[in-house]
């Protein structure tokens, strides 16, 4: 298995511009100039500052994307000589994660980066940290209260669906009777519901609709089982969107076993496995939609800025944004080289 380097990055923040005017005139009649040099510069942000202790907690790394999330957080912290990272053991048990955050609070960390196993379940303890003066960076799965975090960084689940649907519309080129299938993740999760809604909305925009649909569970075994069911029930398919590249390993196994190749498939999240297939261009796998596995790395970088009272240097407003939603671009054989270095291994 190959391992590709994951570098922390600050991505996806929209530019925010503020224009200031000085009221009144000077004795010479000249107007004042707006001050656009507030906040910290990129050099000041890069420079070593006071050491800050950041607590990091996320779910158990039970599939490739979450493994990359965890590795990204560690690598981001290691890239700063003024960050000490306290890492809680990954868990899918909300009570255990609450206990980990409680310990961070008792330890008096300077900031907490938290990818909750359940956003609603972790809201109260995140609010407790905020009330104690510890800024919380909420990653990926949102809390149920905006008061529970200082900043939130997210992938765009609805945008993933829109990107996948738009790509399929373009590839089918007005084929109004096309059969478009969907292999979702866990249907009970809001993120899956958002992805499916974006997909349906994009297809509707070009006169198509979601046809056969099954749900898996983000695992290889679940993907293979769901895809086998889909293929056996539908002898003709023109396009498939599979929400998740981890489960896509199983989906591809089912497709290969069935000997089907009359359709093309779009994936989701952005694994090395699927990008290699896209680059080879020798299977039904033609594209995938990015759901950044760099979110926790971004969260560490944001936590450091906030704990050191720094700002995002490329913004005029001297602050760190409250909410950042990262892009969901489509990766094809034409641009795969731009994304594969940040891809994760399933």
CSV table of C-alpha atoms in Angstrom, one decimal:
chain,number,residue,atom,x,y,z
A,1,UNK,CA,0.0,0.0,0.0
A,2,UNK,CA,1.4,3.4,-0.9
A,3,UNK,CA,1.4,6.3,1.5
A,4,UNK,CA,1.1,9.8,0.1
A,5,UNK,CA,2.2,12.8,2.1
A,6,UNK,CA,-0.5,14.8,3.8
A,7,UNK,CA,0.4,18.4,4.4
A,8,UNK,CA,-1.7,20.7,6.5
A,9,UNK,CA,-3.3,23.5,4.6
A,10,UNK,CA,-5.7,26.3,5.1
A,11,UNK,CA,-8.2,26.0,2.4
A,12,UNK,CA,-11.7,27.0,1.3
A,13,UNK,CA,-12.1,30.3,3.3
A,14,UNK,CA,-14.0,32.8,1.2
A,15,UNK,CA,-12.5,36.3,0.9
A,16,UNK,CA,-14.1,38.9,3.1
A,17,UNK,CA,-13.6,42.6,2.3
A,18,UNK,CA,-14.3,45.5,4.6
A,19,UNK,CA,-14.1,49.1,3.4
A,20,UNK,CA,-13.6,51.9,6.0
A,21,UNK,CA,-14.2,55.6,5.4
A,22,UNK,CA,-13.1,58.5,7.6
A,23,UNK,CA,-16.0,60.9,8.3
A,24,UNK,CA,-15.3,64.6,7.9
A,25,UNK,CA,-12.4,66.5,6.2
A,26,UNK,CA,-9.0,67.6,7.5
A,27,UNK,CA,-8.1,71.2,7.5
A,28,UNK,CA,-6.4,70.7,4.1
A,29,UNK,CA,-9.5,69.1,2.6
A,30,UNK,CA,-7.8,65.7,2.2
A,31,UNK,CA,-9.7,62.5,2.9
A,32,UNK,CA,-8.2,59.8,5.1
A,33,UNK,CA,-7.1,56.6,3.6
A,34,UNK,CA,-8.6,53.3,4.7
A,35,UNK,CA,-6.4,51.2,6.9
A,36,UNK,CA,-6.0,47.7,5.4
A,37,UNK,CA,-3.1,46.6,7.5
A,38,UNK,CA,-4.9,45.5,10.6
A,39,UNK,CA,-4.4,42.0,12.1
A,40,UNK,CA,-1.4,39.8,11.8
A,41,UNK,CA,0.6,39.3,8.6
A,42,UNK,CA,1.5,36.0,7.0
A,43,UNK,CA,5.1,36.4,8.3
A,44,UNK,CA,3.8,37.0,11.9
A,45,UNK,CA,1.5,34.0,11.6
A,46,UNK,CA,4.4,31.7,10.5
A,47,UNK,CA,6.7,33.0,13.2
A,48,UNK,CA,7.0,30.9,16.3
A,49,UNK,CA,5.0,32.3,19.2
A,50,UNK,CA,4.0,31.3,22.7
A,51,UNK,CA,3.6,27.6,23.0
A,52,UNK,CA,0.0,26.6,22.9
A,53,UNK,CA,-1.5,23.2,24.0
A,54,UNK,CA,-4.2,21.9,21.8
A,55,UNK,CA,-6.5,19.0,22.6
A,56,UNK,CA,-7.5,16.8,19.7
A,57,UNK,CA,-10.4,14.3,19.7
A,58,UNK,CA,-12.1,12.5,16.9
A,59,UNK,CA,-13.9,9.2,16.2
A,60,UNK,CA,-12.1,5.9,15.8
A,61,UNK,CA,-10.2,5.7,12.6
A,62,UNK,CA,-12.1,2.7,11.3
A,63,UNK,CA,-11.8,3.6,7.6
A,64,UNK,CA,-9.4,5.4,5.4
A,65,UNK,CA,-10.9,8.9,5.5
A,66,UNK,CA,-11.0,9.0,9.3
A,67,UNK,CA,-7.4,7.6,9.3
A,68,UNK,CA,-6.3,10.5,7.1
A,69,UNK,CA,-8.2,13.0,9.3
A,70,UNK,CA,-6.3,11.8,12.4
A,71,UNK,CA,-2.9,11.7,10.6
A,72,UNK,CA,-3.6,15.2,9.3
A,73,UNK,CA,-4.2,16.6,12.8
A,74,UNK,CA,-1.0,15.1,14.1
A,75,UNK,CA,1.1,16.2,11.1
A,76,UNK,CA,-0.3,19.7,11.3
A,77,UNK,CA,0.6,20.0,15.0
A,78,UNK,CA,4.1,18.6,14.3
A,79,UNK,CA,4.7,21.3,11.6
A,80,UNK,CA,4.5,24.0,14.3
A,81,UNK,CA,7.3,24.3,16.8
A,82,UNK,CA,4.9,26.2,19.2
A,83,UNK,CA,2.1,23.6,19.4
A,84,UNK,CA,1.9,20.8,21.9
A,85,UNK,CA,-0.8,18.3,20.9
A,86,UNK,CA,-2.7,16.3,23.4
A,87,UNK,CA,-4.5,13.5,21.5
A,88,UNK,CA,-7.4,11.6,22.9
A,89,UNK,CA,-7.9,8.0,21.9
A,90,UNK,CA,-10.3,7.8,18.9
A,91,UNK,CA,-13.7,6.5,19.8
A,92,UNK,CA,-17.2,6.1,18.4
A,93,UNK,CA,-18.7,6.2,21.9
A,94,UNK,CA,-20.0,9.7,22.6
A,95,UNK,CA,-19.7,9.2,26.4
A,96,UNK,CA,-16.0,8.4,26.1
A,97,UNK,CA,-15.4,11.4,23.9
A,98,UNK,CA,-17.2,13.6,26.4
A,99,UNK,CA,-14.9,12.3,29.1
A,100,UNK,CA,-11.9,13.1,26.9
A,101,UNK,CA,-13.1,16.7,26.4
A,102,UNK,CA,-13.7,17.0,30.2
A,103,UNK,CA,-10.1,16.0,30.7
A,104,UNK,CA,-8.9,18.6,28.2
A,105,UNK,CA,-10.9,21.2,30.2
A,106,UNK,CA,-9.4,20.0,33.5
A,107,UNK,CA,-5.9,20.0,32.0
A,108,UNK,CA,-6.4,23.7,31.0
A,109,UNK,CA,-5.5,23.3,27.4
A,110,UNK,CA,-5.4,26.5,25.2
A,111,UNK,CA,-7.8,25.2,22.5
A,112,UNK,CA,-9.7,22.1,21.6
A,113,UNK,CA,-10.2,20.7,18.1
A,114,UNK,CA,-13.1,18.3,18.0
A,115,UNK,CA,-14.6,16.1,15.4
A,116,UNK,CA,-17.5,14.7,17.3
A,117,UNK,CA,-18.8,11.2,16.9
A,118,UNK,CA,-22.2,12.8,17.3
A,119,UNK,CA,-22.5,16.6,17.0
A,120,UNK,CA,-25.6,16.9,19.2
A,121,UNK,CA,-24.2,14.6,21.9
A,122,UNK,CA,-21.0,16.6,22.2
A,123,UNK,CA,-22.6,20.1,22.2
A,124,UNK,CA,-23.0,20.4,25.9
A,125,UNK,CA,-19.4,19.6,26.8
A,126,UNK,CA,-18.1,21.8,24.0
A,127,UNK,CA,-20.2,24.6,25.4
A,128,UNK,CA,-18.6,23.9,28.8
A,129,UNK,CA,-15.2,24.3,27.3
A,130,UNK,CA,-16.2,27.6,25.7
A,131,UNK,CA,-17.6,28.8,29.0
A,132,UNK,CA,-14.3,28.0,30.6
A,133,UNK,CA,-12.5,30.3,28.1
A,134,UNK,CA,-11.2,27.5,25.9
A,135,UNK,CA,-11.9,28.1,22.2
A,136,UNK,CA,-13.3,25.0,20.5
A,137,UNK,CA,-12.8,24.3,16.8
A,138,UNK,CA,-15.7,22.1,15.5
A,139,UNK,CA,-14.7,19.9,12.6
A,140,UNK,CA,-17.0,18.2,10.1
A,141,UNK,CA,-20.0,17.2,12.2
A,142,UNK,CA,-21.7,20.3,13.6
A,143,UNK,CA,-22.8,20.9,17.1
A,144,UNK,CA,-26.4,21.7,17.7
A,145,UNK,CA,-25.6,25.2,19.1
A,146,UNK,CA,-23.5,27.9,17.6
A,147,UNK,CA,-22.4,28.9,21.1
A,148,UNK,CA,-20.4,25.6,21.5
A,149,UNK,CA,-17.6,26.6,19.2
A,150,UNK,CA,-15.4,29.5,18.3
A,151,UNK,CA,-14.9,28.3,14.7
A,152,UNK,CA,-16.3,25.5,12.6
A,153,UNK,CA,-14.7,24.0,9.5
A,154,UNK,CA,-16.7,21.7,7.3
A,155,UNK,CA,-16.8,19.8,4.1
A,156,UNK,CA,-19.7,20.6,1.8
A,157,UNK,CA,-22.0,17.6,1.8
A,158,UNK,CA,-24.8,19.3,-0.2
A,159,UNK,CA,-22.1,20.6,-2.6
A,160,UNK,CA,-20.8,17.1,-3.1
A,161,UNK,CA,-24.1,16.0,-4.3
A,162,UNK,CA,-24.4,19.0,-6.6
A,163,UNK,CA,-20.9,18.4,-8.0
A,164,UNK,CA,-21.6,14.7,-8.7
A,165,UNK,CA,-25.0,15.5,-10.2
A,166,UNK,CA,-23.7,18.3,-12.4
A,167,UNK,CA,-20.8,16.1,-13.7
A,168,UNK,CA,-23.3,13.3,-14.6
A,169,UNK,CA,-25.6,15.7,-16.3
A,170,UNK,CA,-22.7,17.0,-18.4
A,171,UNK,CA,-21.5,13.5,-19.3
A,172,UNK,CA,-24.9,12.2,-20.3
A,173,UNK,CA,-25.4,15.2,-22.5
A,174,UNK,CA,-29.2,15.5,-22.5
A,175,UNK,CA,-30.0,11.8,-22.5
A,176,UNK,CA,-33.4,12.3,-20.9
A,177,UNK,CA,-34.2,8.6,-20.4
A,178,UNK,CA,-30.9,7.8,-18.7
A,179,UNK,CA,-30.9,5.6,-15.6
A,180,UNK,CA,-29.0,7.3,-12.9
A,181,UNK,CA,-28.3,5.2,-9.7
A,182,UNK,CA,-27.1,6.2,-6.3
A,183,UNK,CA,-25.2,4.3,-3.7
A,184,UNK,CA,-25.5,6.3,-0.5
A,185,UNK,CA,-23.7,6.1,2.8
A,186,UNK,CA,-25.7,5.7,6.1
A,187,UNK,CA,-29.1,7.1,5.4
A,188,UNK,CA,-29.8,8.2,9.0
A,189,UNK,CA,-26.9,10.6,9.0
A,190,UNK,CA,-27.6,14.3,8.1
A,191,UNK,CA,-24.5,14.3,5.9
A,192,UNK,CA,-25.9,11.5,3.7
A,193,UNK,CA,-29.2,13.3,3.5
A,194,UNK,CA,-27.5,16.5,2.4
A,195,UNK,CA,-25.5,14.7,-0.2
A,196,UNK,CA,-28.5,13.0,-1.6
A,197,UNK,CA,-30.5,16.2,-1.7
A,198,UNK,CA,-27.8,18.0,-3.6
A,199,UNK,CA,-27.5,15.2,-6.0
A,200,UNK,CA,-31.3,15.1,-6.7
A,201,UNK,CA,-31.4,18.9,-7.1
A,202,UNK,CA,-28.5,18.9,-9.6
A,203,UNK,CA,-30.1,16.1,-11.7
A,204,UNK,CA,-33.5,17.9,-11.6
A,205,UNK,CA,-31.7,20.9,-13.1
A,206,UNK,CA,-30.9,18.9,-16.3
A,207,UNK,CA,-34.2,17.0,-16.5
A,208,UNK,CA,-33.0,13.8,-14.8
A,209,UNK,CA,-33.9,12.1,-11.6
A,210,UNK,CA,-32.4,9.6,-9.2
A,211,UNK,CA,-33.5,6.1,-10.2
A,212,UNK,CA,-32.4,3.0,-8.4
A,213,UNK,CA,-31.0,3.8,-5.0
A,214,UNK,CA,-29.4,1.7,-2.2
A,215,UNK,CA,-27.6,2.7,1.0
A,216,UNK,CA,-24.3,1.2,2.4
A,217,UNK,CA,-22.4,2.1,5.5
A,218,UNK,CA,-19.0,3.5,4.5
A,219,UNK,CA,-17.3,0.1,4.7
A,220,UNK,CA,-15.9,-2.1,2.0
A,221,UNK,CA,-18.2,-5.0,2.9
A,222,UNK,CA,-21.2,-2.7,3.0
A,223,UNK,CA,-20.4,-1.2,-0.3
A,224,UNK,CA,-20.0,-4.6,-2.0
A,225,UNK,CA,-23.3,-5.8,-0.6
A,226,UNK,CA,-25.3,-2.7,-1.6
A,227,UNK,CA,-23.7,-2.6,-5.1
A,228,UNK,CA,-24.5,-6.3,-5.6
A,229,UNK,CA,-28.1,-5.7,-4.7
A,230,UNK,CA,-28.3,-2.7,-7.0
A,231,UNK,CA,-26.7,-4.5,-10.0
A,232,UNK,CA,-28.8,-7.6,-9.7
A,233,UNK,CA,-32.0,-5.6,-9.6
A,234,UNK,CA,-31.2,-3.3,-12.5
A,235,UNK,CA,-29.9,-4.8,-15.8
A,236,UNK,CA,-29.3,-1.4,-17.4
A,237,UNK,CA,-27.7,1.6,-15.7
A,238,UNK,CA,-26.1,4.6,-17.3
A,239,UNK,CA,-24.4,6.3,-14.4
A,240,UNK,CA,-23.8,5.7,-10.7
A,241,UNK,CA,-22.9,8.1,-7.9
A,242,UNK,CA,-21.3,6.3,-5.0
A,243,UNK,CA,-21.1,8.6,-2.0
A,244,UNK,CA,-17.9,7.3,-0.4
A,245,UNK,CA,-14.6,6.0,-1.8
A,246,UNK,CA,-13.9,3.7,1.2
A,247,UNK,CA,-17.1,1.8,0.5
A,248,UNK,CA,-16.2,2.2,-3.2
A,249,UNK,CA,-13.6,-0.5,-2.9
A,250,UNK,CA,-16.4,-2.9,-2.3
A,251,UNK,CA,-18.6,-1.3,-4.9
A,252,UNK,CA,-15.9,-1.8,-7.5
A,253,UNK,CA,-15.4,-5.5,-6.4
A,254,UNK,CA,-19.1,-6.1,-7.0
A,255,UNK,CA,-19.0,-4.4,-10.4
A,256,UNK,CA,-16.0,-6.4,-11.4
A,257,UNK,CA,-17.6,-9.6,-10.2
A,258,UNK,CA,-20.8,-8.9,-12.2
A,259,UNK,CA,-18.8,-8.0,-15.3
A,260,UNK,CA,-20.8,-4.8,-15.8
A,261,UNK,CA,-19.3,-1.9,-17.8
A,262,UNK,CA,-22.2,-0.2,-19.6
A,263,UNK,CA,-22.2,2.7,-17.1
A,264,UNK,CA,-19.7,5.2,-15.6
A,265,UNK,CA,-19.3,5.9,-11.9
A,266,UNK,CA,-18.5,8.9,-9.8
A,267,UNK,CA,-17.1,8.5,-6.3
A,268,UNK,CA,-16.9,10.6,-3.2
A,269,UNK,CA,-14.3,11.8,-0.7
A,270,UNK,CA,-11.2,11.4,-2.8
A,271,UNK,CA,-9.1,8.3,-2.1
A,272,UNK,CA,-5.8,7.3,-3.7
A,273,UNK,CA,-7.4,4.0,-4.7
A,274,UNK,CA,-10.1,5.7,-6.8
A,275,UNK,CA,-7.8,8.4,-8.1
A,276,UNK,CA,-5.4,5.7,-9.4
A,277,UNK,CA,-8.3,4.1,-11.2
A,278,UNK,CA,-9.4,7.5,-12.6
A,279,UNK,CA,-5.9,8.2,-13.9
A,280,UNK,CA,-5.6,4.7,-15.5
A,281,UNK,CA,-8.9,5.3,-17.3
A,282,UNK,CA,-9.5,1.6,-17.7
A,283,UNK,CA,-12.6,1.0,-15.7
A,284,UNK,CA,-16.1,2.5,-15.0
A,285,UNK,CA,-14.5,4.8,-12.4
A,286,UNK,CA,-14.3,8.2,-14.1
A,287,UNK,CA,-14.5,10.8,-11.4
A,288,UNK,CA,-14.7,11.4,-7.7
A,289,UNK,CA,-15.9,14.4,-5.6
A,290,UNK,CA,-13.6,15.7,-2.9
A,291,UNK,CA,-14.6,15.7,0.7
A,292,UNK,CA,-11.5,17.1,2.3
A,293,UNK,CA,-9.6,14.8,4.7
A,294,UNK,CA,-7.6,17.8,5.7
A,295,UNK,CA,-10.3,19.3,7.8
A,296,UNK,CA,-8.7,18.4,11.2
A,297,UNK,CA,-5.3,19.7,9.9
A,298,UNK,CA,-7.1,23.0,9.1
A,299,UNK,CA,-8.7,22.9,12.6
A,300,UNK,CA,-5.2,22.6,14.2
A,301,UNK,CA,-4.0,25.6,12.2
A,302,UNK,CA,-7.1,27.6,13.1
A,303,UNK,CA,-6.8,26.7,16.8
A,304,UNK,CA,-3.2,27.9,16.9
A,305,UNK,CA,-4.1,31.2,15.4
A,306,UNK,CA,-6.9,31.8,17.8
A,307,UNK,CA,-5.0,30.7,20.9
A,308,UNK,CA,-2.1,33.0,19.9
A,309,UNK,CA,-4.5,35.9,19.2
A,310,UNK,CA,-3.5,36.0,15.6
A,311,UNK,CA,-5.7,36.5,12.5
A,312,UNK,CA,-6.0,35.1,9.0
A,313,UNK,CA,-3.5,37.3,7.2
A,314,UNK,CA,-5.2,37.1,3.7
A,315,UNK,CA,-8.4,38.7,5.1
A,316,UNK,CA,-8.8,42.4,5.6
A,317,UNK,CA,-11.1,41.9,8.6
A,318,UNK,CA,-8.7,41.2,11.5
A,319,UNK,CA,-10.2,38.0,12.6
A,320,UNK,CA,-10.5,34.2,12.1
A,321,UNK,CA,-13.9,33.4,10.5
A,322,UNK,CA,-16.5,31.7,12.6
A,323,UNK,CA,-17.5,29.2,9.8
A,324,UNK,CA,-15.5,27.8,6.9
A,325,UNK,CA,-17.0,25.5,4.3
A,326,UNK,CA,-14.5,23.8,2.0
A,327,UNK,CA,-15.1,23.2,-1.7
A,328,UNK,CA,-16.3,20.0,-3.3
A,329,UNK,CA,-14.5,19.9,-6.7
A,330,UNK,CA,-14.7,17.0,-9.2
A,331,UNK,CA,-11.6,15.0,-9.9
A,332,UNK,CA,-11.2,13.5,-13.4
A,333,UNK,CA,-8.3,12.2,-15.4
A,334,UNK,CA,-7.7,15.7,-16.6
A,335,UNK,CA,-7.0,17.2,-13.2
A,336,UNK,CA,-6.2,14.2,-10.9
A,337,UNK,CA,-2.5,15.2,-10.5
A,338,UNK,CA,-3.7,18.4,-8.8
A,339,UNK,CA,-5.4,16.4,-6.0
A,340,UNK,CA,-3.7,13.0,-5.5
A,341,UNK,CA,-1.1,14.3,-3.1
A,342,UNK,CA,-3.8,15.1,-0.6
A,343,UNK,CA,-5.7,11.9,-1.2
A,344,UNK,CA,-6.1,9.2,1.5
A,345,UNK,CA,-5.6,5.4,1.3
A,346,UNK,CA,-8.8,3.3,1.7
